[in-house]
mmCIF file of C-alpha atoms in Angstrom:
data_model
loop_
_atom_site.group_PDB
_atom_site.id
_atom_site.type_symbol
_atom_site.label_atom_id
_atom_site.label_comp_id
_atom_site.label_asym_id
_atom_site.label_seq_id
_atom_site.Cartn_x
_atom_site.Cartn_y
_atom_site.Cartn_z
ATOM 1 C CA LEU A 1 90.919 50.145 4.367
ATOM 2 C CA ALA A 2 87.688 50.873 6.210
ATOM 3 C CA GLN A 3 87.182 53.961 4.174
ATOM 4 C CA LEU A 4 87.651 51.955 0.966
ATOM 5 C CA LEU A 5 85.316 49.069 1.935
ATOM 6 C CA SER A 6 82.421 51.028 3.418
ATOM 7 C CA PRO A 7 80.866 52.182 0.099
ATOM 8 C CA SER A 8 80.909 48.616 -1.283
ATOM 9 C CA VAL A 9 79.312 47.182 1.849
ATOM 10 C CA CYS A 10 76.586 49.771 1.831
ATOM 11 C CA THR A 11 75.877 49.182 -1.830
ATOM 12 C CA MET A 12 75.643 45.418 -1.268
ATOM 13 C CA ALA A 13 73.317 45.863 1.723
ATOM 14 C CA ILE A 14 71.064 48.077 -0.327
ATOM 15 C CA LYS A 15 70.909 45.461 -3.144
ATOM 16 C CA VAL A 16 70.122 42.635 -0.661
ATOM 17 C CA GLN A 17 67.339 44.691 0.873
ATOM 18 C CA ARG A 18 65.853 45.414 -2.527
ATOM 19 C CA SER A 19 66.015 41.709 -3.497
ATOM 20 C CA SER A 20 64.238 40.674 -0.261
ATOM 21 C CA ARG A 21 61.453 43.141 -0.912
ATOM 22 C CA LEU A 22 61.044 41.843 -4.440
ATOM 23 C CA ALA A 23 60.946 38.226 -3.211
ATOM 24 C CA VAL A 24 58.318 39.017 -0.576
ATOM 25 C CA ALA A 25 56.281 40.888 -3.148
ATOM 26 C CA ALA A 26 56.521 37.946 -5.536
ATOM 27 C CA VAL A 27 55.378 35.515 -2.844
ATOM 28 C CA LEU A 28 52.447 37.750 -1.873
ATOM 29 C CA ALA A 29 51.477 38.095 -5.525
ATOM 30 C CA ALA A 30 51.510 34.306 -5.967
ATOM 31 C CA ILE A 31 49.371 33.800 -2.861
ATOM 32 C CA ALA A 32 46.899 36.428 -4.050
ATOM 33 C CA SER A 33 46.675 34.797 -7.487
ATOM 34 C CA LEU A 34 46.078 31.370 -5.937
ATOM 35 C CA CYS A 35 43.336 32.695 -3.662
ATOM 36 C CA LEU A 36 41.679 34.516 -6.538
ATOM 37 C CA PHE A 37 41.779 31.329 -8.652
ATOM 38 C CA SER A 38 40.235 29.252 -5.809
ATOM 39 C CA VAL A 39 37.472 31.783 -5.225
ATOM 40 C CA CYS A 40 36.655 31.953 -8.928
ATOM 41 C CA ASN A 41 36.678 28.155 -9.246
ATOM 42 C CA LEU A 42 34.372 27.795 -6.220
ATOM 43 C CA PHE A 43 32.023 30.393 -7.662
ATOM 44 C CA PHE A 44 31.737 28.560 -10.974
ATOM 45 C CA GLU A 45 31.234 25.182 -9.213
ATOM 46 C CA VAL A 46 28.403 26.643 -7.132
ATOM 47 C CA ARG A 47 26.787 28.053 -10.254
ATOM 48 C CA LYS A 48 27.125 24.681 -11.987
ATOM 49 C CA ASP A 49 25.551 22.810 -9.040
ATOM 50 C CA ALA A 50 22.709 25.322 -8.889
ATOM 51 C CA ARG A 51 22.052 24.911 -12.622
ATOM 52 C CA ILE A 52 22.032 21.093 -12.342
ATOM 53 C CA ALA A 53 19.643 21.245 -9.362
ATOM 54 C CA ALA A 54 17.327 23.609 -11.239
ATOM 55 C CA GLU A 55 17.303 21.295 -14.256
ATOM 56 C CA ARG A 56 16.520 18.293 -12.023
ATOM 57 C CA VAL A 57 13.572 20.111 -10.423
ATOM 58 C CA GLY A 58 12.356 21.117 -13.852
ATOM 59 C CA ARG A 59 12.509 17.526 -15.081
ATOM 60 C CA GLN A 60 10.571 16.334 -12.049
ATOM 61 C CA LYS A 61 7.832 18.884 -12.654
ATOM 62 C CA HIS A 62 7.438 17.899 -16.296
ATOM 63 C CA ARG A 63 7.789 14.137 -15.873
ATOM 64 C CA ARG A 64 4.887 13.433 -13.583
ATOM 65 C CA ALA A 65 3.705 9.850 -13.836
ATOM 66 C CA THR A 66 0.170 9.302 -15.065
ATOM 67 C CA PRO A 67 -1.837 6.416 -13.584
ATOM 68 C CA PRO A 68 -2.379 3.499 -15.959
ATOM 69 C CA THR A 69 -5.784 3.243 -17.579
ATOM 70 C CA PRO A 70 -7.815 0.183 -16.536
ATOM 71 C CA LEU A 71 -8.112 -2.359 -19.301
ATOM 72 C CA LYS A 72 -11.169 -3.810 -20.937
ATOM 73 C CA GLU A 73 -13.271 -6.278 -19.018
ATOM 74 C CA ASP A 74 -11.919 -9.281 -20.930
ATOM 75 C CA ASP A 75 -8.256 -8.295 -20.637
ATOM 76 C CA ASN A 76 -6.651 -8.990 -17.279
ATOM 77 C CA LYS A 77 -3.041 -8.193 -18.067
ATOM 78 C CA ALA A 78 -1.397 -5.457 -15.997
ATOM 79 C CA PRO A 79 -1.342 -2.055 -17.746
ATOM 80 C CA ALA A 80 1.869 -0.841 -19.349
ATOM 81 C CA LEU A 81 3.876 1.339 -16.998
ATOM 82 C CA PRO A 82 4.445 4.976 -17.979
ATOM 83 C CA GLU A 83 7.985 6.089 -18.784
ATOM 84 C CA GLU A 84 9.684 6.891 -15.475
ATOM 85 C CA PRO A 85 12.754 9.123 -14.983
ATOM 86 C CA PRO A 86 15.871 7.097 -14.102
ATOM 87 C CA SER A 87 17.040 7.344 -10.507
ATOM 88 C CA ASP A 88 19.051 5.398 -7.948
ATOM 89 C CA ASP A 89 15.876 4.782 -5.921
ATOM 90 C CA ARG A 90 14.064 3.347 -8.937
ATOM 91 C CA GLU A 91 16.920 0.994 -9.760
ATOM 92 C CA TYR A 92 17.125 -0.095 -6.129
ATOM 93 C CA VAL A 93 13.387 -0.856 -5.910
ATOM 94 C CA LEU A 94 13.262 -2.720 -9.214
ATOM 95 C CA LYS A 95 16.287 -4.801 -8.291
ATOM 96 C CA ALA A 96 14.799 -5.694 -4.898
ATOM 97 C CA CYS A 97 11.301 -6.468 -6.216
ATOM 98 C CA ARG A 98 11.829 -7.852 -9.728
ATOM 99 C CA ASP A 99 15.367 -9.181 -10.017
ATOM 100 C CA HIS A 100 15.595 -11.029 -6.710
ATOM 101 C CA PRO A 101 14.258 -14.583 -6.649
ATOM 102 C CA VAL A 102 11.319 -15.320 -4.392
ATOM 103 C CA GLY A 103 12.480 -15.990 -0.856
ATOM 104 C CA LEU A 104 15.592 -13.805 -1.067
ATOM 105 C CA GLY A 105 15.082 -10.103 -0.521
ATOM 106 C CA ASN A 106 13.177 -7.538 1.477
ATOM 107 C CA CYS A 107 10.451 -6.682 -1.036
ATOM 108 C CA PRO A 108 7.032 -7.982 0.077
ATOM 109 C CA GLN A 109 5.899 -10.941 -2.001
ATOM 110 C CA LEU A 110 2.772 -11.882 -0.038
ATOM 111 C CA PHE A 111 -0.050 -9.410 0.595
ATOM 112 C CA VAL A 112 -3.046 -9.910 2.897
ATOM 113 C CA ILE A 113 -5.262 -7.267 1.276
ATOM 114 C CA GLY A 114 -8.714 -7.941 2.730
ATOM 115 C CA THR A 115 -11.388 -7.923 3.497
ATOM 116 C CA GLN A 116 -11.250 -5.572 6.451
ATOM 117 C CA LYS A 117 -13.039 -7.098 9.492
ATOM 118 C CA GLY A 118 -12.917 -10.483 7.789
ATOM 119 C CA GLY A 119 -10.353 -12.248 9.990
ATOM 120 C CA THR A 120 -7.129 -10.889 8.488
ATOM 121 C CA THR A 121 -5.499 -10.384 11.897
ATOM 122 C CA THR A 122 -5.865 -14.055 12.756
ATOM 123 C CA LEU A 123 -4.737 -15.013 9.260
ATOM 124 C CA ALA A 124 -1.593 -12.919 9.747
ATOM 125 C CA ARG A 125 -0.990 -14.516 13.147
ATOM 126 C CA TRP A 126 -0.923 -17.948 11.516
ATOM 127 C CA ILE A 127 1.589 -16.741 8.926
ATOM 128 C CA GLU A 128 3.812 -14.969 11.444
ATOM 129 C CA THR A 129 4.459 -18.219 13.284
ATOM 130 C CA VAL A 130 6.874 -19.094 10.465
ATOM 131 C CA GLU A 131 10.252 -17.904 11.714
ATOM 132 C CA ARG A 132 11.531 -16.519 8.427
ATOM 133 C CA VAL A 133 8.445 -14.355 7.787
ATOM 134 C CA GLY A 134 8.883 -10.607 8.252
ATOM 135 C CA PHE A 135 6.129 -7.995 8.392
ATOM 136 C CA GLY A 136 6.634 -4.264 7.821
ATOM 137 C CA THR A 137 7.841 -1.262 9.783
ATOM 138 C CA SER A 138 4.543 -0.730 11.650
ATOM 139 C CA TYR A 139 4.632 -4.246 13.043
ATOM 140 C CA THR A 140 4.209 -3.236 16.701
ATOM 141 C CA LYS A 141 1.852 -4.232 19.504
ATOM 142 C CA ASN A 142 -1.831 -3.439 19.021
ATOM 143 C CA HIS A 143 -4.460 -2.972 21.736
ATOM 144 C CA TYR A 144 -4.977 -6.743 21.975
ATOM 145 C CA GLY A 145 -1.323 -7.254 22.872
ATOM 146 C CA GLN A 146 -0.684 -8.874 19.493
ATOM 147 C CA ARG A 147 1.822 -7.684 16.951
ATOM 148 C CA LYS A 148 0.327 -5.319 14.422
ATOM 149 C CA LYS A 149 0.400 -6.476 10.808
ATOM 150 C CA GLU A 150 -0.450 -3.289 8.905
ATOM 151 C CA THR A 151 1.920 -0.733 7.373
ATOM 152 C CA HIS A 152 -0.719 1.407 5.566
ATOM 153 C CA PHE A 153 2.080 2.529 3.265
ATOM 154 C CA TYR A 154 -0.062 3.070 0.165
ATOM 155 C CA THR A 155 -3.010 4.549 2.080
ATOM 156 C CA GLU A 156 -0.816 7.172 3.764
ATOM 157 C CA LEU A 157 1.231 8.260 0.745
ATOM 158 C CA PRO A 158 1.006 12.040 0.260
ATOM 159 C CA GLU A 159 -0.373 13.387 -2.984
ATOM 160 C CA GLU A 160 3.104 14.360 -4.197
ATOM 161 C CA ALA A 161 4.267 10.748 -4.008
ATOM 162 C CA ARG A 162 1.145 9.496 -5.821
ATOM 163 C CA THR A 163 1.713 11.806 -8.783
ATOM 164 C CA ASN A 164 5.508 12.181 -8.868
ATOM 165 C CA ALA A 165 7.451 9.070 -9.849
ATOM 166 C CA THR A 166 10.734 10.242 -8.300
ATOM 167 C CA GLU A 167 9.117 10.820 -4.923
ATOM 168 C CA LEU A 168 7.188 7.540 -5.159
ATOM 169 C CA TYR A 169 10.369 5.488 -5.702
ATOM 170 C CA ALA A 170 12.201 7.329 -2.919
ATOM 171 C CA ARG A 171 9.472 6.502 -0.414
ATOM 172 C CA THR A 172 9.091 2.944 -1.721
ATOM 173 C CA ARG A 173 12.781 2.338 -1.083
ATOM 174 C CA GLY A 174 12.316 3.172 2.587
ATOM 175 C CA TYR A 175 9.167 1.060 2.696
ATOM 176 C CA ILE A 176 10.759 -2.154 1.462
ATOM 177 C CA ASP A 177 13.816 -1.639 3.680
ATOM 178 C CA GLY A 178 11.502 -1.789 6.694
ATOM 179 C CA PHE A 179 10.646 -5.480 6.447
ATOM 180 C CA GLY A 180 13.788 -6.655 8.205
ATOM 181 C CA VAL A 181 14.436 -9.745 6.090
ATOM 182 C CA LYS A 182 16.990 -8.356 3.629
ATOM 183 C CA GLU A 183 19.334 -10.968 2.192
ATOM 184 C CA LYS A 184 18.108 -13.708 4.550
ATOM 185 C CA ARG A 185 17.871 -16.814 2.415
ATOM 186 C CA GLY A 186 14.399 -18.328 2.480
ATOM 187 C CA SER A 187 12.886 -15.194 4.021
ATOM 188 C CA VAL A 188 9.423 -13.935 3.102
ATOM 189 C CA ALA A 189 8.338 -10.296 3.453
ATOM 190 C CA VAL A 190 4.576 -9.977 4.087
ATOM 191 C CA GLU A 191 2.344 -6.896 3.895
ATOM 192 C CA GLY A 192 -0.961 -7.145 5.745
ATOM 193 C CA THR A 193 -3.103 -4.012 5.315
ATOM 194 C CA PRO A 194 -6.710 -5.256 4.805
ATOM 195 C CA SER A 195 -8.103 -1.914 3.633
ATOM 196 C CA TYR A 196 -6.097 -2.240 0.391
ATOM 197 C CA MET A 197 -8.716 -4.440 -1.273
ATOM 198 C CA ALA A 198 -11.394 -1.728 -1.156
ATOM 199 C CA LEU A 199 -9.213 1.174 -2.342
ATOM 200 C CA THR A 200 -9.050 1.773 -6.091
ATOM 201 C CA TYR A 201 -5.671 3.511 -6.144
ATOM 202 C CA VAL A 202 -3.741 0.759 -4.329
ATOM 203 C CA PRO A 203 -3.301 -1.748 -7.214
ATOM 204 C CA GLU A 204 -2.292 1.115 -9.508
ATOM 205 C CA LEU A 205 0.348 2.286 -7.029
ATOM 206 C CA LEU A 206 1.568 -1.269 -6.475
ATOM 207 C CA VAL A 207 2.250 -1.619 -10.199
ATOM 208 C CA ARG A 208 3.729 1.852 -10.657
ATOM 209 C CA SER A 209 6.021 1.589 -7.633
ATOM 210 C CA GLY A 210 7.457 -1.694 -8.911
ATOM 211 C CA VAL A 211 6.460 -3.607 -5.756
ATOM 212 C CA GLY A 212 3.513 -5.344 -7.400
ATOM 213 C CA ASN A 213 4.635 -7.675 -10.184
ATOM 214 C CA ARG A 214 4.092 -11.178 -11.559
ATOM 215 C CA GLN A 215 5.704 -12.732 -8.466
ATOM 216 C CA SER A 216 3.256 -11.038 -6.058
ATOM 217 C CA ARG A 217 0.634 -13.171 -4.306
ATOM 218 C CA PHE A 218 -2.523 -11.884 -2.631
ATOM 219 C CA LEU A 219 -4.500 -13.544 0.166
ATOM 220 C CA ILE A 220 -8.169 -12.527 0.508
ATOM 221 C CA ILE A 221 -10.592 -13.662 3.189
ATOM 222 C CA LEU A 222 -14.289 -12.861 2.615
ATOM 223 C CA ARG A 223 -16.847 -12.517 5.407
ATOM 224 C CA ASP A 224 -20.648 -12.387 5.253
ATOM 225 C CA PRO A 225 -21.189 -8.817 3.969
ATOM 226 C CA VAL A 226 -23.888 -7.906 6.519
ATOM 227 C CA ASP A 227 -21.732 -9.064 9.448
ATOM 228 C CA ARG A 228 -18.791 -7.245 7.919
ATOM 229 C CA PHE A 229 -20.894 -4.067 7.608
ATOM 230 C CA VAL A 230 -21.994 -4.068 11.261
ATOM 231 C CA SER A 231 -18.479 -4.851 12.466
ATOM 232 C CA GLY A 232 -17.013 -2.146 10.240
ATOM 233 C CA VAL A 233 -19.427 0.501 11.511
ATOM 234 C CA ASN A 234 -18.538 -0.455 15.072
ATOM 235 C CA MET A 235 -14.871 0.040 14.219
ATOM 236 C CA VAL A 236 -15.011 3.405 12.441
ATOM 237 C CA THR A 237 -17.343 4.925 15.028
ATOM 238 C CA GLY A 238 -14.975 3.978 17.845
ATOM 239 C CA LEU A 239 -17.512 1.818 19.673
ATOM 240 C CA ARG A 240 -15.757 -1.513 19.253
ATOM 241 C CA GLY A 241 -15.200 -3.144 22.623
ATOM 242 C CA LYS A 242 -17.031 -0.425 24.598
ATOM 243 C CA GLY A 243 -20.413 -2.150 24.745
ATOM 244 C CA GLU A 244 -22.184 0.917 23.336
ATOM 245 C CA SER A 245 -25.020 0.762 20.814
ATOM 246 C CA ILE A 246 -24.676 2.032 17.259
ATOM 247 C CA ASP A 247 -28.440 2.324 16.819
ATOM 248 C CA ALA A 248 -28.718 5.974 17.869
ATOM 249 C CA LEU A 249 -25.785 7.468 16.001
ATOM 250 C CA LYS A 250 -26.308 10.250 13.486
ATOM 251 C CA PHE A 251 -25.026 8.891 10.179
ATOM 252 C CA HIS A 252 -27.104 11.229 8.027
ATOM 253 C CA PRO A 253 -25.120 14.099 6.419
ATOM 254 C CA GLU A 254 -27.702 16.603 7.671
ATOM 255 C CA GLY A 255 -27.283 15.398 11.250
ATOM 256 C CA LYS A 256 -30.598 13.568 11.439
ATOM 257 C CA LYS A 257 -30.961 10.708 13.879
ATOM 258 C CA GLU A 258 -30.551 7.505 11.927
ATOM 259 C CA ASN A 259 -30.032 3.995 13.292
ATOM 260 C CA ILE A 260 -27.843 1.452 11.546
ATOM 261 C CA GLU A 261 -30.788 -0.151 9.752
ATOM 262 C CA GLU A 262 -31.927 3.155 8.269
ATOM 263 C CA PHE A 263 -28.342 4.015 7.414
ATOM 264 C CA GLY A 264 -27.836 0.680 5.665
ATOM 265 C CA MET A 265 -30.973 1.069 3.581
ATOM 266 C CA ARG A 266 -30.015 4.578 2.512
ATOM 267 C CA MET A 267 -26.533 3.435 1.525
ATOM 268 C CA GLN A 268 -27.754 0.457 -0.495
ATOM 269 C CA GLU A 269 -29.805 2.874 -2.596
ATOM 270 C CA GLU A 270 -26.686 4.969 -3.280
ATOM 271 C CA ILE A 271 -24.725 1.821 -4.193
ATOM 272 C CA ALA A 272 -27.450 0.733 -6.624
ATOM 273 C CA LYS A 273 -27.155 4.106 -8.387
ATOM 274 C CA CYS A 274 -23.405 4.009 -8.879
ATOM 275 C CA ARG A 275 -23.272 0.316 -9.868
ATOM 276 C CA SER A 276 -25.798 0.899 -12.623
ATOM 277 C CA SER A 277 -23.758 3.780 -14.046
ATOM 278 C CA ALA A 278 -20.589 1.883 -15.034
ATOM 279 C CA ALA A 279 -19.348 -1.246 -16.771
ATOM 280 C CA ASP A 280 -18.501 -4.267 -14.621
ATOM 281 C CA HIS A 281 -14.738 -3.682 -14.485
ATOM 282 C CA GLU A 282 -15.180 0.036 -13.651
ATOM 283 C CA ARG A 283 -17.981 -0.169 -11.065
ATOM 284 C CA HIS A 284 -15.591 -0.138 -8.127
ATOM 285 C CA LYS A 285 -14.025 3.154 -9.151
ATOM 286 C CA ALA A 286 -17.413 4.665 -9.984
ATOM 287 C CA CYS A 287 -18.858 3.760 -6.589
ATOM 288 C CA THR A 288 -15.884 4.838 -4.498
ATOM 289 C CA THR A 289 -16.000 8.196 -6.277
ATOM 290 C CA HIS A 290 -19.753 8.501 -5.747
ATOM 291 C CA LEU A 291 -19.667 7.575 -2.076
ATOM 292 C CA ASN A 292 -17.876 10.664 -0.845
ATOM 293 C CA ARG A 293 -16.921 10.734 2.846
ATOM 294 C CA LYS A 294 -17.434 14.482 3.005
ATOM 295 C CA ASP A 295 -21.099 14.090 2.077
ATOM 296 C CA HIS A 296 -21.970 10.912 3.940
ATOM 297 C CA GLY A 297 -19.657 10.537 6.949
ATOM 298 C CA ASP A 298 -16.854 8.191 7.971
ATOM 299 C CA ALA A 299 -19.014 5.050 7.814
ATOM 300 C CA ILE A 300 -20.087 5.640 4.214
ATOM 301 C CA ASP A 301 -18.007 2.946 2.521
ATOM 302 C CA GLN A 302 -18.593 0.235 5.129
ATOM 303 C CA LEU A 303 -21.593 -1.194 3.284
ATOM 304 C CA TYR A 304 -19.956 -1.060 -0.140
ATOM 305 C CA ARG A 305 -16.884 -2.901 1.157
ATOM 306 C CA GLY A 306 -19.106 -5.977 1.214
ATOM 307 C CA VAL A 307 -19.664 -5.810 -2.563
ATOM 308 C CA TYR A 308 -16.659 -8.051 -3.132
ATOM 309 C CA VAL A 309 -17.291 -8.790 -6.791
ATOM 310 C CA ASP A 310 -16.627 -5.166 -7.813
ATOM 311 C CA GLN A 311 -13.358 -5.067 -5.873
ATOM 312 C CA LEU A 312 -12.075 -8.332 -7.353
ATOM 313 C CA ARG A 313 -12.926 -7.236 -10.885
ATOM 314 C CA TRP A 314 -10.993 -4.017 -10.334
ATOM 315 C CA TRP A 315 -7.883 -5.827 -9.060
ATOM 316 C CA LEU A 316 -8.043 -8.151 -12.062
ATOM 317 C CA ASN A 317 -7.379 -5.089 -14.224
ATOM 318 C CA PHE A 318 -3.828 -5.147 -12.858
ATOM 319 C CA PHE A 319 -2.990 -8.716 -11.801
ATOM 320 C CA GLU A 320 -3.675 -12.243 -13.023
ATOM 321 C CA PRO A 321 -6.215 -14.589 -11.367
ATOM 322 C CA ASP A 322 -3.534 -17.111 -10.364
ATOM 323 C CA GLN A 323 -1.947 -14.446 -8.153
ATOM 324 C CA PHE A 324 -4.945 -14.514 -5.768
ATOM 325 C CA CYS A 325 -6.067 -17.061 -3.169
ATOM 326 C CA ILE A 326 -9.535 -16.570 -1.683
ATOM 327 C CA LEU A 327 -10.847 -18.026 1.580
ATOM 328 C CA ALA A 328 -14.282 -18.029 3.207
ATOM 329 C CA SER A 329 -14.097 -16.362 6.595
ATOM 330 C CA SER A 330 -16.729 -18.632 8.159
ATOM 331 C CA ARG A 331 -14.728 -21.722 7.185
ATOM 332 C CA PHE A 332 -11.463 -20.185 8.363
ATOM 333 C CA ALA A 333 -13.029 -19.353 11.752
ATOM 334 C CA THR A 334 -13.958 -22.975 12.418
ATOM 335 C CA GLU A 335 -11.256 -24.952 10.575
ATOM 336 C CA PRO A 336 -8.365 -22.547 9.943
ATOM 337 C CA LEU A 337 -5.619 -25.002 9.040
ATOM 338 C CA LYS A 338 -7.901 -27.010 6.766
ATOM 339 C CA ALA A 339 -9.144 -23.850 5.053
ATOM 340 C CA LEU A 340 -5.560 -22.658 4.504
ATOM 341 C CA SER A 341 -4.537 -26.037 3.140
ATOM 342 C CA GLN A 342 -7.400 -26.161 0.625
ATOM 343 C CA HIS A 343 -7.611 -22.528 -0.476
ATOM 344 C CA ALA A 344 -4.340 -20.725 0.325
ATOM 345 C CA SER A 345 -1.622 -23.349 -0.078
ATOM 346 C CA ARG A 346 -0.928 -22.397 -3.710
ATOM 347 C CA CYS A 347 -0.116 -18.767 -2.865
ATOM 348 C CA LEU A 348 1.830 -19.740 0.244
ATOM 349 C CA ASN A 349 3.876 -22.301 -1.681
ATOM 350 C CA ASP A 350 4.634 -19.773 -4.410
ATOM 351 C CA VAL A 351 6.401 -17.523 -1.883
ATOM 352 C CA GLY A 352 8.127 -20.379 -0.080
ATOM 353 C CA ILE A 353 5.763 -21.074 2.845
ATOM 354 C CA LYS A 354 4.572 -24.649 3.208
ATOM 355 C CA ILE A 355 1.423 -25.665 5.037
ATOM 356 C CA SER A 356 3.622 -28.012 7.060
ATOM 357 C CA ASP A 357 5.450 -24.905 8.355
ATOM 358 C CA LEU A 358 2.252 -23.703 10.080
ATOM 359 C CA PRO A 359 1.214 -24.809 13.580
ATOM 360 C CA ARG A 360 -1.862 -26.920 14.200
ATOM 361 C CA GLU A 361 -3.490 -24.051 16.089
ATOM 362 C CA VAL A 362 -2.843 -20.463 17.191
ATOM 363 C CA GLU A 363 -3.668 -19.396 20.740
ATOM 364 C CA ASN A 364 -5.964 -16.431 21.486
ATOM 365 C CA SER A 365 -7.478 -16.385 18.016
ATOM 366 C CA ASN A 366 -9.083 -13.010 17.332
ATOM 367 C CA VAL A 367 -11.751 -14.616 15.142
ATOM 368 C CA ALA A 368 -12.692 -17.117 17.830
ATOM 369 C CA ARG A 369 -12.745 -14.508 20.593
ATOM 370 C CA LYS A 370 -14.965 -11.823 19.061
ATOM 371 C CA LYS A 371 -18.642 -12.049 18.234
ATOM 372 C CA TYR A 372 -18.569 -13.348 14.706
ATOM 373 C CA SER A 373 -22.197 -13.144 13.554
ATOM 374 C CA PHE A 374 -24.747 -10.380 14.186
ATOM 375 C CA GLU A 375 -27.668 -12.405 12.870
ATOM 376 C CA ASP A 376 -29.546 -12.396 16.196
ATOM 377 C CA SER A 377 -28.983 -8.672 16.773
ATOM 378 C CA TYR A 378 -30.091 -7.319 13.398
ATOM 379 C CA PRO A 379 -32.424 -9.818 11.690
ATOM 380 C CA ASN A 380 -34.423 -7.130 9.843
ATOM 381 C CA LEU A 381 -31.278 -5.414 8.633
ATOM 382 C CA ARG A 382 -29.896 -8.679 7.288
ATOM 383 C CA ALA A 383 -33.107 -9.584 5.492
ATOM 384 C CA LYS A 384 -33.464 -6.171 3.839
ATOM 385 C CA LEU A 385 -29.835 -5.779 2.783
ATOM 386 C CA ASN A 386 -29.672 -9.297 1.391
ATOM 387 C CA LYS A 387 -32.887 -8.852 -0.552
ATOM 388 C CA ASN A 388 -32.049 -5.414 -1.955
ATOM 389 C CA LEU A 389 -28.306 -5.741 -2.488
ATOM 390 C CA PHE A 390 -26.201 -8.703 -1.389
ATOM 391 C CA ASP A 391 -28.226 -11.573 -2.828
ATOM 392 C CA ALA A 392 -27.511 -10.189 -6.300
ATOM 393 C CA THR A 393 -23.868 -9.199 -5.713
ATOM 394 C CA ASN A 394 -23.086 -12.543 -4.050
ATOM 395 C CA ARG A 395 -24.469 -14.367 -7.118
ATOM 396 C CA GLU A 396 -22.167 -12.248 -9.286
ATOM 397 C CA LEU A 397 -19.301 -13.088 -6.945
ATOM 398 C CA LYS A 398 -19.917 -16.844 -7.249
ATOM 399 C CA ASP A 399 -20.037 -16.557 -11.038
ATOM 400 C CA LEU A 400 -16.731 -14.667 -11.046
ATOM 401 C CA LEU A 401 -15.081 -17.176 -8.697
ATOM 402 C CA ARG A 402 -16.236 -20.029 -10.913
ATOM 403 C CA GLU A 403 -15.057 -18.320 -14.108
ATOM 404 C CA LYS A 404 -11.659 -17.025 -12.968
ATOM 405 C CA TRP A 405 -10.658 -19.456 -10.222
ATOM 406 C CA GLY A 406 -12.759 -22.574 -10.819
ATOM 407 C CA ILE A 407 -14.245 -22.312 -7.321
ATOM 408 C CA GLU A 408 -17.631 -23.994 -7.036
ATOM 409 C CA ASN A 409 -20.253 -23.451 -4.306
ATOM 410 C CA PHE A 410 -18.311 -20.749 -2.470
ATOM 411 C CA ALA A 411 -20.009 -20.031 0.888
ATOM 412 C CA ILE A 412 -18.957 -16.814 2.610
#
């Protein structure tokens, strides 16, 4: 029986062994095919992603935003925005700054734009007493122990963000998220960088970034231009608070010794040249281009920052007159609450801040503490600058204030 069964058993064993080998081979072949398919699929996905990224970069290079052209002197409507490439950041910014009602959102609605050295720090301290007001991401302690009001977002934008719309919206999204008042009902985001008023590119960037729109309100406080000039020179030369004199500094581009009076007279001649070379609504851009820091030093624009009429005319190329409220610094220094009530209440009310929300006084006022007038220190400088420059520009300023805002007898 064993002899009869042994061939059959051996044959069956051989068949089972062959079947097992075939099954293993089939499984290995299936695994290999699956791996090959996955590798090929991953390769094509990577190629697709690379192609999409290359196309996106190409679109960004060829869709660079061009700054809007200032309008004619008699047309104060904001320029039409250039076509911008769609992006999540753009939609986010426009929704936060244009679609949200005033008092609900983190986009700044109130801007304290100038003038620098005019009392803007004290003005911001009055506004910050309102609990629902939020300033920007740089709102930290300054050297006086007070909270800092300035973000300098538009002054510190790199060139890529100024010329590339995609980069501008990406950075603007981070900027508006830094005000800390998102979705708080009744909240007001406030931007308080006083150098904005004197910089030609800021209103253009405000409009292009979507932050500046018809709901925006701008507070401006104007100081006597000679006092502002002396105070500004003290600031940019680093001598503020040190008790050092600015009369022996070398302002001249060739390194010549030049006191502040000689420097002021030289600068007013340069300002006269550039103002005579352009139409009223373009003088500000012409002069800021002419007064080049590389040629004249860090203090070069401190005198021209007191020519307020040119700066206001430039801003009116982009925003309407009823979006601005203008205060006299001398009045604000002596009667702050009364000055705010008479000259700033409209703008404050428009963004949801009532005069009744403000305190009757603010302790440790920066305006009250510092030396406010330099009339006794530089009488000759004042007389010469007023005669040669500011008497004329202040008359133009009063005419503009009367025409656009109905303000009579404005006294800086």
